[in-house]
mmCIF file of C-alpha atoms in Angstrom:
data_model
loop_
_atom_site.group_PDB
_atom_site.id
_atom_site.type_symbol
_atom_site.label_atom_id
_atom_site.label_comp_id
_atom_site.label_asym_id
_atom_site.label_seq_id
_atom_site.Cartn_x
_atom_site.Cartn_y
_atom_site.Cartn_z
ATOM 1 C CA PRO A 12 -1.570 -7.607 -19.076
ATOM 2 C CA GLY A 13 -4.525 -9.684 -20.153
ATOM 3 C CA LEU A 14 -8.084 -9.565 -21.448
ATOM 4 C CA ASN A 15 -11.234 -8.779 -19.490
ATOM 5 C CA PHE A 16 -14.297 -10.793 -20.559
ATOM 6 C CA GLY A 17 -17.049 -9.130 -18.518
ATOM 7 C CA GLY A 18 -15.518 -9.826 -15.112
ATOM 8 C CA LEU A 19 -13.349 -12.827 -16.061
ATOM 9 C CA PHE A 20 -9.713 -11.823 -16.329
ATOM 10 C CA VAL A 21 -7.694 -14.061 -18.637
ATOM 11 C CA ALA A 22 -3.937 -14.365 -18.249
ATOM 12 C CA PRO A 23 -1.277 -17.077 -18.703
ATOM 13 C CA THR A 24 -0.897 -17.335 -14.910
ATOM 14 C CA LEU A 25 -3.302 -17.875 -12.005
ATOM 15 C CA SER A 26 -4.427 -14.279 -11.718
ATOM 16 C CA SER A 27 -8.022 -14.310 -12.925
ATOM 17 C CA THR A 28 -10.992 -14.179 -10.569
ATOM 18 C CA HIS A 29 -14.724 -14.458 -10.919
ATOM 19 C CA THR A 30 -17.441 -15.035 -8.341
ATOM 20 C CA THR A 31 -20.834 -16.665 -8.538
ATOM 21 C CA SER A 32 -23.139 -18.671 -6.333
ATOM 22 C CA GLU A 33 -25.263 -21.763 -6.701
ATOM 23 C CA MET A 34 -28.334 -23.231 -5.011
ATOM 24 C CA THR A 35 -29.915 -26.628 -5.522
ATOM 25 C CA CYS A 36 -33.554 -25.702 -6.104
ATOM 26 C CA GLU A 37 -35.999 -22.895 -5.526
ATOM 27 C CA GLY A 38 -37.085 -22.365 -1.934
ATOM 28 C CA GLU A 39 -34.617 -24.814 -0.426
ATOM 29 C CA GLN A 40 -32.307 -23.654 2.377
ATOM 30 C CA ILE A 41 -28.746 -24.918 2.014
ATOM 31 C CA ASN A 42 -25.295 -23.997 3.249
ATOM 32 C CA LEU A 43 -23.006 -22.287 0.772
ATOM 33 C CA HIS A 44 -19.242 -22.692 0.589
ATOM 34 C CA GLU A 45 -16.622 -20.706 -1.265
ATOM 35 C CA TYR A 46 -14.407 -22.664 -3.644
ATOM 36 C CA GLN A 47 -11.433 -21.779 -5.800
ATOM 37 C CA VAL A 48 -11.673 -23.628 -9.106
ATOM 38 C CA VAL A 49 -8.707 -23.639 -11.485
ATOM 39 C CA GLY A 50 -9.001 -25.008 -15.015
ATOM 40 C CA ARG A 51 -7.722 -24.725 -18.544
ATOM 41 C CA ARG A 52 -8.078 -26.055 -22.056
ATOM 42 C CA VAL A 53 -6.601 -29.513 -22.660
ATOM 43 C CA PRO A 54 -3.033 -29.064 -24.028
ATOM 44 C CA THR A 55 -2.581 -29.886 -27.710
ATOM 45 C CA GLU A 56 0.289 -29.791 -30.167
ATOM 46 C CA ALA A 57 -0.944 -26.479 -31.511
ATOM 47 C CA GLU A 58 -1.324 -25.037 -27.982
ATOM 48 C CA PRO A 59 0.945 -26.942 -25.562
ATOM 49 C CA HIS A 60 0.640 -24.296 -22.798
ATOM 50 C CA PRO A 61 -2.973 -23.026 -22.711
ATOM 51 C CA LYS A 62 -4.091 -20.159 -20.536
ATOM 52 C CA ILE A 63 -5.201 -20.947 -16.994
ATOM 53 C CA TYR A 64 -8.442 -19.601 -15.545
ATOM 54 C CA ARG A 65 -9.236 -19.226 -11.849
ATOM 55 C CA MET A 66 -12.680 -18.485 -10.395
ATOM 56 C CA ARG A 67 -14.054 -18.105 -6.884
ATOM 57 C CA ILE A 68 -17.363 -19.916 -6.823
ATOM 58 C CA PHE A 69 -20.055 -19.906 -4.123
ATOM 59 C CA ALA A 70 -21.667 -23.345 -4.204
ATOM 60 C CA PRO A 71 -23.026 -26.025 -1.826
ATOM 61 C CA ASN A 72 -20.414 -28.610 -2.881
ATOM 62 C CA THR A 73 -17.509 -29.228 -5.261
ATOM 63 C CA VAL A 74 -19.724 -30.846 -7.902
ATOM 64 C CA VAL A 75 -21.820 -27.700 -8.325
ATOM 65 C CA ALA A 76 -18.710 -25.495 -8.135
ATOM 66 C CA LYS A 77 -17.089 -27.314 -11.057
ATOM 67 C CA SER A 78 -20.350 -27.192 -12.996
ATOM 68 C CA ARG A 79 -20.620 -23.426 -12.582
ATOM 69 C CA PHE A 80 -16.971 -23.050 -13.574
ATOM 70 C CA TRP A 81 -17.686 -24.627 -16.955
ATOM 71 C CA TYR A 82 -20.912 -22.615 -17.237
ATOM 72 C CA PHE A 83 -19.055 -19.303 -17.051
ATOM 73 C CA CYS A 84 -16.173 -20.543 -19.188
ATOM 74 C CA LYS A 85 -18.606 -21.448 -21.935
ATOM 75 C CA LEU A 86 -20.262 -18.029 -21.701
ATOM 76 C CA GLN A 87 -17.172 -15.837 -21.565
ATOM 77 C CA VAL A 88 -14.284 -17.825 -23.062
ATOM 78 C CA ASN A 89 -14.355 -18.749 -26.737
ATOM 79 C CA LYS A 90 -14.993 -22.475 -27.284
ATOM 80 C CA LEU A 91 -13.901 -23.558 -23.797
ATOM 81 C CA LYS A 92 -16.144 -26.176 -22.201
ATOM 82 C CA LYS A 93 -15.906 -29.376 -20.225
ATOM 83 C CA ALA A 94 -15.442 -31.515 -23.351
ATOM 84 C CA ASN A 95 -12.160 -29.829 -24.292
ATOM 85 C CA GLY A 96 -11.025 -28.627 -20.864
ATOM 86 C CA GLU A 97 -9.744 -29.968 -17.553
ATOM 87 C CA ILE A 98 -9.964 -29.007 -13.872
ATOM 88 C CA LEU A 99 -6.551 -28.476 -12.274
ATOM 89 C CA ASP A 100 -7.644 -27.720 -8.725
ATOM 90 C CA CYS A 101 -10.793 -27.246 -6.648
ATOM 91 C CA THR A 102 -10.265 -26.224 -3.011
ATOM 92 C CA GLU A 103 -12.494 -24.616 -0.412
ATOM 93 C CA ILE A 104 -11.634 -21.146 0.858
ATOM 94 C CA TYR A 105 -12.165 -20.550 4.583
ATOM 95 C CA GLU A 106 -12.589 -17.258 6.390
ATOM 96 C CA SER A 107 -9.385 -16.193 8.157
ATOM 97 C CA LYS A 108 -11.194 -14.544 11.105
ATOM 98 C CA PRO A 109 -14.736 -15.971 11.371
ATOM 99 C CA GLU A 110 -15.249 -14.500 14.859
ATOM 100 C CA VAL A 111 -14.907 -10.849 13.747
ATOM 101 C CA VAL A 112 -17.788 -8.875 12.206
ATOM 102 C CA LYS A 113 -16.756 -7.193 8.952
ATOM 103 C CA ASN A 114 -18.255 -4.978 6.240
ATOM 104 C CA PHE A 115 -18.681 -6.590 2.813
ATOM 105 C CA ALA A 116 -19.579 -5.052 -0.531
ATOM 106 C CA VAL A 117 -21.227 -7.223 -3.188
ATOM 107 C CA TRP A 118 -21.487 -6.286 -6.864
ATOM 108 C CA ILE A 119 -24.125 -8.307 -8.695
ATOM 109 C CA ARG A 120 -25.886 -8.488 -12.037
ATOM 110 C CA TYR A 121 -29.302 -10.061 -12.219
ATOM 111 C CA THR A 122 -32.015 -10.560 -14.793
ATOM 112 C CA SER A 123 -35.529 -9.459 -13.900
ATOM 113 C CA ARG A 124 -38.755 -9.651 -15.840
ATOM 114 C CA SER A 125 -37.992 -6.284 -17.463
ATOM 115 C CA GLY A 126 -34.258 -6.527 -18.186
ATOM 116 C CA THR A 127 -30.732 -6.930 -16.818
ATOM 117 C CA HIS A 128 -29.626 -4.740 -13.907
ATOM 118 C CA ASN A 129 -26.418 -4.030 -12.032
ATOM 119 C CA MET A 130 -26.541 -3.626 -8.247
ATOM 120 C CA TYR A 131 -24.263 -2.758 -5.362
ATOM 121 C CA LYS A 132 -25.056 -4.205 -1.927
ATOM 122 C CA GLU A 133 -23.496 -3.878 1.516
ATOM 123 C CA TYR A 134 -23.734 -6.343 4.388
ATOM 124 C CA ARG A 135 -22.211 -6.876 7.808
ATOM 125 C CA ASP A 136 -21.252 -10.458 8.544
ATOM 126 C CA THR A 137 -18.442 -12.595 9.898
ATOM 127 C CA SER A 138 -17.614 -14.210 6.528
ATOM 128 C CA ARG A 139 -17.932 -13.714 2.786
ATOM 129 C CA VAL A 140 -20.250 -16.715 2.549
ATOM 130 C CA GLY A 141 -22.566 -15.178 5.151
ATOM 131 C CA ALA A 142 -22.707 -11.905 3.218
ATOM 132 C CA VAL A 143 -23.574 -13.753 0.001
ATOM 133 C CA HIS A 144 -26.295 -15.671 1.830
ATOM 134 C CA GLN A 145 -27.799 -12.388 3.063
ATOM 135 C CA MET A 146 -27.725 -11.070 -0.482
ATOM 136 C CA TYR A 147 -29.692 -14.038 -1.832
ATOM 137 C CA GLN A 148 -32.288 -13.663 0.922
ATOM 138 C CA GLU A 149 -32.696 -9.943 0.250
ATOM 139 C CA MET A 150 -32.896 -10.329 -3.530
ATOM 140 C CA ALA A 151 -35.520 -13.047 -3.192
ATOM 141 C CA GLY A 152 -37.619 -10.991 -0.784
ATOM 142 C CA ARG A 153 -37.359 -7.524 -2.336
ATOM 143 C CA HIS A 154 -36.967 -8.272 -6.031
ATOM 144 C CA ARG A 155 -38.259 -11.836 -6.401
ATOM 145 C CA ALA A 156 -34.939 -12.701 -8.014
ATOM 146 C CA ARG A 157 -34.086 -16.392 -8.231
ATOM 147 C CA TRP A 158 -30.584 -17.696 -7.645
ATOM 148 C CA SER A 159 -30.249 -18.757 -11.278
ATOM 149 C CA SER A 160 -30.737 -15.153 -12.474
ATOM 150 C CA ILE A 161 -28.128 -13.632 -10.111
ATOM 151 C CA HIS A 162 -24.466 -13.395 -11.106
ATOM 152 C CA ILE A 163 -22.039 -12.178 -8.471
ATOM 153 C CA MET A 164 -19.352 -10.064 -10.112
ATOM 154 C CA LYS A 165 -17.303 -9.239 -7.023
ATOM 155 C CA VAL A 166 -17.284 -9.655 -3.228
ATOM 156 C CA ALA A 167 -14.869 -7.474 -1.260
ATOM 157 C CA ARG A 168 -14.281 -6.489 2.333
ATOM 158 C CA ILE A 169 -14.464 -2.713 2.821
ATOM 159 C CA ASP A 170 -13.408 -0.341 5.574
ATOM 160 C CA ALA A 171 -15.767 1.828 7.583
ATOM 161 C CA SER A 172 -14.749 4.889 5.534
ATOM 162 C CA GLN A 173 -15.854 3.151 2.315
ATOM 163 C CA VAL A 174 -19.377 2.300 3.476
ATOM 164 C CA ARG A 175 -22.119 3.979 1.403
ATOM 165 C CA ARG A 176 -25.452 2.660 2.668
ATOM 166 C CA ALA A 177 -27.155 4.320 5.642
ATOM 167 C CA ALA A 178 -28.336 0.974 7.011
ATOM 168 C CA THR A 179 -24.707 -0.115 7.339
ATOM 169 C CA LYS A 180 -23.389 3.222 8.602
ATOM 170 C CA GLN A 181 -25.691 3.212 11.613
ATOM 171 C CA MET A 182 -23.966 0.053 12.888
ATOM 172 C CA LEU A 183 -20.440 1.503 12.772
ATOM 173 C CA SER A 184 -20.624 3.724 15.871
ATOM 174 C CA SER A 185 -18.351 2.631 18.713
ATOM 175 C CA THR A 186 -20.931 3.839 21.269
ATOM 176 C CA ILE A 187 -23.936 2.081 19.744
ATOM 177 C CA GLU A 188 -26.459 0.789 22.294
ATOM 178 C CA PHE A 189 -29.438 -1.512 22.012
ATOM 179 C CA PRO A 190 -32.482 -1.368 24.322
ATOM 180 C CA LEU A 191 -33.403 -4.347 26.470
ATOM 181 C CA PRO A 192 -37.187 -4.042 26.880
ATOM 182 C CA HIS A 193 -37.709 -7.668 27.840
ATOM 183 C CA ARG A 194 -35.549 -8.928 30.692
ATOM 184 C CA ILE A 195 -35.969 -11.940 32.917
ATOM 185 C CA THR A 196 -34.838 -11.546 36.500
ATOM 186 C CA ARG A 197 -32.917 -14.512 37.812
ATOM 187 C CA ALA A 198 -31.911 -15.517 41.297
ATOM 188 C CA THR A 199 -28.484 -14.393 42.403
ATOM 189 C CA ASP A 200 -27.712 -17.795 43.858
ATOM 190 C CA LYS A 201 -28.904 -21.336 43.353
ATOM 191 C CA ARG A 202 -30.371 -21.572 46.849
ATOM 192 C CA TYR A 203 -32.791 -18.733 46.063
ATOM 193 C CA ARG A 204 -34.309 -20.451 43.038
ATOM 194 C CA ARG A 205 -37.985 -21.422 43.299
ATOM 195 C CA THR A 206 -40.215 -23.507 41.116
ATOM 196 C CA PHE A 207 -43.337 -21.573 42.089
ATOM 197 C CA ALA A 208 -43.780 -17.875 42.881
ATOM 198 C CA ALA A 209 -46.563 -15.988 44.645
ATOM 199 C CA SER A 210 -46.698 -13.236 42.032
ATOM 200 C CA ARG A 211 -46.240 -13.122 38.268
ATOM 201 C CA PRO A 212 -42.798 -11.732 37.294
ATOM 202 C CA ILE A 213 -42.567 -8.427 35.454
ATOM 203 C CA THR A 214 -40.362 -8.754 32.373
ATOM 204 C CA HIS A 215 -41.272 -5.571 30.482
ATOM 205 C CA PHE A 216 -39.445 -2.357 31.341
ATOM 206 C CA SER A 217 -40.460 0.770 29.422
#
């Protein structure tokens, strides 16, 4: 039970989620982190137990994560802003298995020069943060979309059977092979190493 405000689920308990991302300025390369920000309206006599809101924010630091939390609260929750609210918790979320490659689906909404569009993207990465970073790079290159005009609605890990895009499906084969056209031959033992050689080595194999 609860209300859905365009991706922000409101309930009396910590059960609402929303995702977004933040960059510092245009053209600058930074490292993103995923934070869980929990906040609510300041308790009053009329409302001693206000509803609690939880969001998953992609941001470079906690300061930007809290700022984006209030940004979305002001947009989607009636009269809730930093002046009459409080942050209960802000913790970073780490990937449970960062050494395993996974399939991620990203649902976004961005504003272009012609209107607002919904998009579904798929990426293969070792973490959710890495998939979001790929999304920002692709949107900037293909659609000239700036970070400020992109709102991430949802990021989820999907199984191989749920993959839709052909570019992702081609990487799912267990027998996939990659050519090695450029190989450098090395000595089998240290005593056979030479600083100079009589002939130029051949590194290209067709």
